[in-house]
Amino acid sequence: MAKTVGDFVVERLSQWGVKRIYGYPGDGINGVMGALDRAHDKMAFTQVRHEEMAAFMACAHAKYTGEVGVCLATSGPGAIHLLNGLYDARADHMPVVAIVGQQARTALGSHYQQEVNLAGLFSDVCDFVEQVSVPAQLRHVIDRAMRVAKAERRISCIILPNDIQELDAVEMPPHVHGTNHSGVGYEAPRVVPEAATLQRAADVLNAGHKVAMLVGAGTLQATDEVLEVADRLGAGIAKALLGKAAVPDALPFVTGSIGLLGTEPSWKMMQECDTLLMVGSGFPYAEFLPKEGQARGVQIDRDPSMLSLRYPMEVNLAGDSAATLRALLPLLQKKSDTKWRDRIGGWTDSWWKLLEKRAKAKADPINPQLVFWELSPRLPDDVIIAADSGSSTNWYARDLKLRRGMMASLSGGLASMGSGMPYAIGAKFAHPDRPVLAICGDGAMQMNGINELITVAKYWKEWANPKLVVLVLNNRDLNQVTWEQRVMEGDPKFLASQSVPDFSYARYADMIGLKGLMVDDPAMVGPAWDQALAEDRPVVLEARTDPNVPPLPPHITVQQARAFMSSLFGEPELGSVLKNTARQVVSRVLPS
Ligand SMILES: Cc1ncc(C[n+]2csc(CCOP(=O)(O)OP(=O)(O)O)c2C)c(N)n1
Ligand SMILES: [Mg+2]
């Protein structure tokens, strides 16, 4: 049988090293589906419940492997469904290629069924988007889509009208005017700034007495370099959410997360530092960084457009984190004065004690922080974590103690709900031998997580290690936003928008052949984790948590305190809110 355009798509992607495509079928893309079936020995296909999940999984694949993630959808509605996941990848600079079907070329422009201007639709999220109109064009479109994604860490989209997918492939375009003869492959450079620029940066860092580092996703592969530079500079290290796995949490000079979901030591360090070294991070909230003029700044980022964006840096180093930090090291003088580091160590020490007190404070029935406190020492060494967006992100950011060798990510820039489950599935396909943990709210589970558990039920027996634990914080509330309404807006909880129907996540898991566990007794949280992590199949661990434990920010402004006070007038859950806030605040002022 002659090779079709569909076959060529699969074969070329395979030459680029793609081994799996996440997607969903439809008549706009059936020519590629047939090809995927014929090429099943070299290209795997994961069928999701909803195309948005395919895009999230492709993004997760990129985050957990460093490779290009690929997702696929049919024309019209299928393609539209991909968008949110693609924006997630774009916001976090992840390389993803989307392949979408389109109606037949003969129908386009006729207000045809499922005809959508896909090039227009994808033009904002993609850096490269092209509709293939003749087979001879396909080779360079695929090569360019892959190269743009891989080299620039951007989103590419290939639009394939369905009638073209069945035509004979043109493997080698004619050698005539108007054709291209593209090739496969890309070797990433090692980008290091000029020696003179490095020296200027070193001069700033050497002159500082109180150096604060802020590291992000760009340092996930630069753990040794970050730690060595921090040691040399006597610096503390704060972490942006996407960089949580960059350095271990238990080190005394690691102040943990920064921002609204961050820690007090990170806040204090930024308030007091005289020098800021920011590496591989696009952390957005400038109010958590030093005040302008307070500190001298040096920043390292592989993407020059991210430099000096949140803080006016004195030296802007465009380069790879690991290589640039390595090149800086010989220029950095070891600080002999340990006062600053000791001060940071004092902050982190009392912070962990405070977190323990907060986690162990009474709540009804379970304090959500306790779930994370009990999990930390039980985290498997090589676990991969996927966190969703919600109140759990606070506890993930603050309470979980990650160790070296673990991976962890979430929807950072887009902060999209419903990313936890697909990220976990993407992690599982990327590393089937490693244990994976998803951390989700009940709202996120009802948005799409419970559907995607069906994908887990469909595939888990293929995974070398079936360990996948999905923690669901069942608080019957869209809790993160409920607290935002109280603290930012000064409004009481709006039951109509915030209450989430109760649902038995554990019983549902049992029903679809997974293991369901439910815990509603604080004394059983530790044993529940032990059991969840010991099962021989994917587990849903449903924790019935109290929605009225406040996710206290590291620093409360007068405005927030006022708003909170005014939200209490008309608060439908007043008694519980007051009790929990008092317990959390008392654990702060009376740590003993
Ligand atoms: C797709 C999407 N819709 C809405 C939001 C706004 N949002 C952020 S967190 C949140 C509540 C999440 O609720 P749940 O999953 O139950 O977690 P909880 O905060 O209760 O722990 C909402 C609505 C968002 N980030 N993403
Ligand atoms: Mg909830």
GROMACS .gro file of C-alpha atoms in nm, residues 322-538:
model
  217
  322ALA     CA    1   2.349   2.547   3.493
  323ALA     CA    2   2.617   2.658   3.247
  324THR     CA    3   2.600   3.024   3.351
  325LEU     CA    4   2.610   2.948   3.725
  326ARG     CA    5   2.903   2.709   3.660
  327ALA     CA    6   3.085   2.986   3.469
  328LEU     CA    7   3.016   3.234   3.751
  329LEU     CA    8   3.150   3.010   4.028
  330PRO     CA    9   3.524   3.073   3.982
  331LEU     CA   10   3.454   3.447   3.994
  332LEU     CA   11   3.263   3.437   4.322
  333GLN     CA   12   3.436   3.494   4.653
  334LYS     CA   13   3.341   3.280   4.951
  335LYS     CA   14   3.167   3.499   5.209
  336SER     CA   15   3.332   3.456   5.545
  337ASP     CA   16   3.059   3.623   5.749
  338THR     CA   17   2.783   3.371   5.829
  339LYS     CA   18   2.549   3.614   6.006
  340TRP     CA   19   2.302   3.644   5.718
  341ARG     CA   20   2.281   3.270   5.665
  342ASP     CA   21   2.240   3.209   6.036
  343ARG     CA   22   1.958   3.459   6.040
  344ILE     CA   23   1.787   3.280   5.750
  345GLY     CA   24   1.841   2.946   5.927
  346GLY     CA   25   1.667   3.088   6.235
  347TRP     CA   26   1.370   3.195   6.025
  348THR     CA   27   1.333   2.859   5.851
  349ASP     CA   28   1.371   2.670   6.177
  350SER     CA   29   1.087   2.857   6.346
  351TRP     CA   30   0.881   2.846   6.027
  352TRP     CA   31   0.883   2.465   6.012
  353LYS     CA   32   0.786   2.453   6.379
  354LEU     CA   33   0.501   2.693   6.311
  355LEU     CA   34   0.383   2.491   6.012
  356GLU     CA   35   0.375   2.179   6.227
  357LYS     CA   36   0.164   2.362   6.485
  358ARG     CA   37  -0.070   2.491   6.216
  359ALA     CA   38  -0.098   2.144   6.063
  360LYS     CA   39  -0.180   1.988   6.396
  361ALA     CA   40  -0.435   2.249   6.498
  362LYS     CA   41  -0.784   2.105   6.532
  363ALA     CA   42  -1.027   2.134   6.240
  364ASP     CA   43  -1.351   1.972   6.133
  365PRO     CA   44  -1.301   1.695   6.047
  366ILE     CA   45  -0.948   1.714   5.900
  367ASN     CA   46  -0.714   2.009   5.880
  368PRO     CA   47  -0.591   2.004   5.517
  369GLN     CA   48  -0.239   2.095   5.627
  370LEU     CA   49  -0.220   1.774   5.827
  371VAL     CA   50  -0.267   1.570   5.508
  372PHE     CA   51   0.049   1.731   5.364
  373TRP     CA   52   0.240   1.724   5.690
  374GLU     CA   53   0.187   1.349   5.719
  375LEU     CA   54   0.273   1.295   5.353
  376SER     CA   55   0.619   1.461   5.352
  377PRO     CA   56   0.814   1.187   5.532
  378ARG     CA   57   0.626   0.920   5.337
  379LEU     CA   58   0.699   1.059   4.987
  380PRO     CA   59   0.866   0.786   4.781
  381ASP     CA   60   1.223   0.882   4.681
  382ASP     CA   61   1.154   0.900   4.310
  383VAL     CA   62   0.799   1.032   4.323
  384ILE     CA   63   0.665   1.262   4.051
  385ILE     CA   64   0.407   1.509   4.179
  386ALA     CA   65   0.135   1.689   3.981
  387ALA     CA   66  -0.044   1.959   4.178
  388ASP     CA   67  -0.369   2.126   4.072
  389SER     CA   68  -0.480   2.486   4.124
  390GLY     CA   69  -0.674   2.545   4.442
  391SER     CA   70  -0.622   2.573   4.816
  392SER     CA   71  -0.416   2.254   4.797
  393THR     CA   72  -0.156   2.449   4.600
  394ASN     CA   73  -0.089   2.649   4.920
  395TRP     CA   74  -0.023   2.336   5.120
  396TYR     CA   75   0.176   2.178   4.839
  397ALA     CA   76   0.389   2.493   4.816
  398ARG     CA   77   0.443   2.544   5.188
  399ASP     CA   78   0.412   2.215   5.373
  400LEU     CA   79   0.551   1.949   5.140
  401LYS     CA   80   0.918   1.874   5.193
  402LEU     CA   81   1.060   1.763   4.860
  403ARG     CA   82   1.387   1.576   4.852
  404ARG     CA   83   1.647   1.538   4.581
  405GLY     CA   84   1.548   1.310   4.295
  406MET     CA   85   1.180   1.397   4.305
  407MET     CA   86   1.000   1.583   4.028
  408ALA     CA   87   0.704   1.814   4.078
  409SER     CA   88   0.509   2.050   3.859
  410LEU     CA   89   0.179   2.225   3.808
  411SER     CA   90   0.008   2.474   3.585
  412GLY     CA   91   0.220   2.773   3.684
  413GLY     CA   92   0.167   3.069   3.456
  414LEU     CA   93  -0.190   2.983   3.361
  415ALA     CA   94  -0.279   2.836   3.703
  416SER     CA   95  -0.555   2.634   3.544
  417MET     CA   96  -0.784   2.411   3.744
  418GLY     CA   97  -0.813   2.062   3.609
  419SER     CA   98  -0.447   2.018   3.524
  420GLY     CA   99  -0.352   1.784   3.811
  421MET     CA  100  -0.505   1.462   3.676
  422PRO     CA  101  -0.382   1.499   3.317
  423TYR     CA  102  -0.036   1.601   3.439
  424ALA     CA  103  -0.025   1.287   3.653
  425ILE     CA  104  -0.126   1.069   3.358
  426GLY     CA  105   0.135   1.238   3.139
  427ALA     CA  106   0.393   1.171   3.412
  428LYS     CA  107   0.288   0.807   3.429
  429PHE     CA  108   0.326   0.752   3.054
  430ALA     CA  109   0.658   0.938   3.052
  431HIS     CA  110   0.797   0.743   3.350
  432PRO     CA  111   0.587   0.428   3.392
  433ASP     CA  112   0.835   0.289   3.644
  434ARG     CA  113   0.804   0.580   3.890
  435PRO     CA  114   0.537   0.646   4.152
  436VAL     CA  115   0.316   0.943   4.071
  437LEU     CA  116   0.105   1.158   4.300
  438ALA     CA  117  -0.175   1.391   4.189
  439ILE     CA  118  -0.299   1.656   4.433
  440CYS     CA  119  -0.646   1.783   4.344
  441GLY     CA  120  -0.940   1.973   4.487
  442ASP     CA  121  -1.294   1.839   4.464
  443GLY     CA  122  -1.385   2.122   4.224
  444ALA     CA  123  -1.103   2.018   3.991
  445MET     CA  124  -1.207   1.654   4.015
  446GLN     CA  125  -1.562   1.746   3.918
  447MET     CA  126  -1.436   1.971   3.639
  448ASN     CA  127  -1.256   1.684   3.465
  449GLY     CA  128  -1.057   1.471   3.712
  450ILE     CA  129  -1.320   1.204   3.766
  451ASN     CA  130  -1.349   1.162   3.391
  452GLU     CA  131  -0.977   1.131   3.352
  453LEU     CA  132  -0.974   0.861   3.621
  454ILE     CA  133  -1.145   0.653   3.351
  455THR     CA  134  -0.833   0.704   3.140
  456VAL     CA  135  -0.630   0.574   3.434
  457ALA     CA  136  -0.862   0.272   3.460
  458LYS     CA  137  -0.814   0.211   3.088
  459TYR     CA  138  -0.434   0.219   3.090
  460TRP     CA  139  -0.290   0.144   3.433
  461LYS     CA  140  -0.217  -0.220   3.367
  462GLU     CA  141   0.028  -0.112   3.094
  463TRP     CA  142   0.246   0.073   3.347
  464ALA     CA  143   0.550  -0.113   3.481
  465ASN     CA  144   0.481   0.037   3.824
  466PRO     CA  145   0.108   0.094   3.875
  467LYS     CA  146   0.162   0.331   4.168
  468LEU     CA  147  -0.048   0.642   4.113
  469VAL     CA  148  -0.213   0.808   4.411
  470VAL     CA  149  -0.473   1.079   4.352
  471LEU     CA  150  -0.528   1.285   4.664
  472VAL     CA  151  -0.866   1.461   4.659
  473LEU     CA  152  -0.928   1.732   4.918
  474ASN     CA  153  -1.302   1.691   4.957
  475ASN     CA  154  -1.399   2.023   5.118
  476ARG     CA  155  -1.727   2.073   4.924
  477ASP     CA  156  -1.601   2.415   4.830
  478LEU     CA  157  -1.411   2.608   4.563
  479ASN     CA  158  -1.201   2.699   4.857
  480GLN     CA  159  -0.915   2.901   4.713
  481VAL     CA  160  -1.161   3.143   4.558
  482THR     CA  161  -1.385   3.147   4.866
  483TRP     CA  162  -1.087   3.277   5.063
  484GLU     CA  163  -0.998   3.520   4.786
  485GLN     CA  164  -1.354   3.656   4.805
  486ARG     CA  165  -1.317   3.701   5.180
  487VAL     CA  166  -0.965   3.841   5.195
  488MET     CA  167  -0.931   4.030   4.866
  489GLU     CA  168  -1.288   4.148   4.810
  490GLY     CA  169  -1.418   4.166   5.166
  491ASP     CA  170  -1.716   3.951   5.065
  492PRO     CA  171  -1.859   3.658   5.257
  493LYS     CA  172  -1.863   3.315   5.097
  494PHE     CA  173  -2.113   3.325   4.809
  495LEU     CA  174  -2.275   2.986   4.848
  496ALA     CA  175  -2.428   2.984   4.501
  497SER     CA  176  -2.089   3.012   4.334
  498GLN     CA  177  -1.868   2.839   4.590
  499SER     CA  178  -2.039   2.525   4.720
  500VAL     CA  179  -1.946   2.205   4.542
  501PRO     CA  180  -2.181   1.907   4.554
  502ASP     CA  181  -2.060   1.619   4.765
  503PHE     CA  182  -1.946   1.313   4.576
  504SER     CA  183  -1.783   0.989   4.684
  505TYR     CA  184  -1.450   0.994   4.502
  506ALA     CA  185  -1.339   0.680   4.685
  507ARG     CA  186  -1.649   0.478   4.596
  508TYR     CA  187  -1.626   0.599   4.238
  509ALA     CA  188  -1.264   0.478   4.223
  510ASP     CA  189  -1.370   0.136   4.349
  511MET     CA  190  -1.647   0.128   4.092
  512ILE     CA  191  -1.407   0.171   3.800
  513GLY     CA  192  -1.159  -0.088   3.926
  514LEU     CA  193  -0.915   0.138   4.108
  515LYS     CA  194  -0.873   0.145   4.485
  516GLY     CA  195  -1.071   0.404   4.681
  517LEU     CA  196  -0.978   0.516   5.033
  518MET     CA  197  -1.159   0.774   5.241
  519VAL     CA  198  -1.024   0.939   5.553
  520ASP     CA  199  -1.221   1.164   5.787
  521ASP     CA  200  -1.034   1.110   6.113
  522PRO     CA  201  -0.714   1.310   6.178
  523ALA     CA  202  -0.560   1.013   6.360
  524MET     CA  203  -0.599   0.800   6.047
  525VAL     CA  204  -0.432   1.039   5.799
  526GLY     CA  205  -0.084   0.885   5.839
  527PRO     CA  206  -0.209   0.525   5.815
  528ALA     CA  207  -0.422   0.621   5.513
  529TRP     CA  208  -0.111   0.746   5.333
  530ASP     CA  209   0.074   0.425   5.426
  531GLN     CA  210  -0.204   0.219   5.280
  532ALA     CA  211  -0.243   0.434   4.968
  533LEU     CA  212   0.128   0.412   4.893
  534ALA     CA  213   0.135   0.036   4.948
  535GLU     CA  214  -0.147  -0.059   4.708
  536ASP     CA  215  -0.073  -0.247   4.389
  537ARG     CA  216  -0.303  -0.035   4.175
  538PRO     CA  217  -0.392   0.333   4.133
   0.00000   0.00000   0.00000
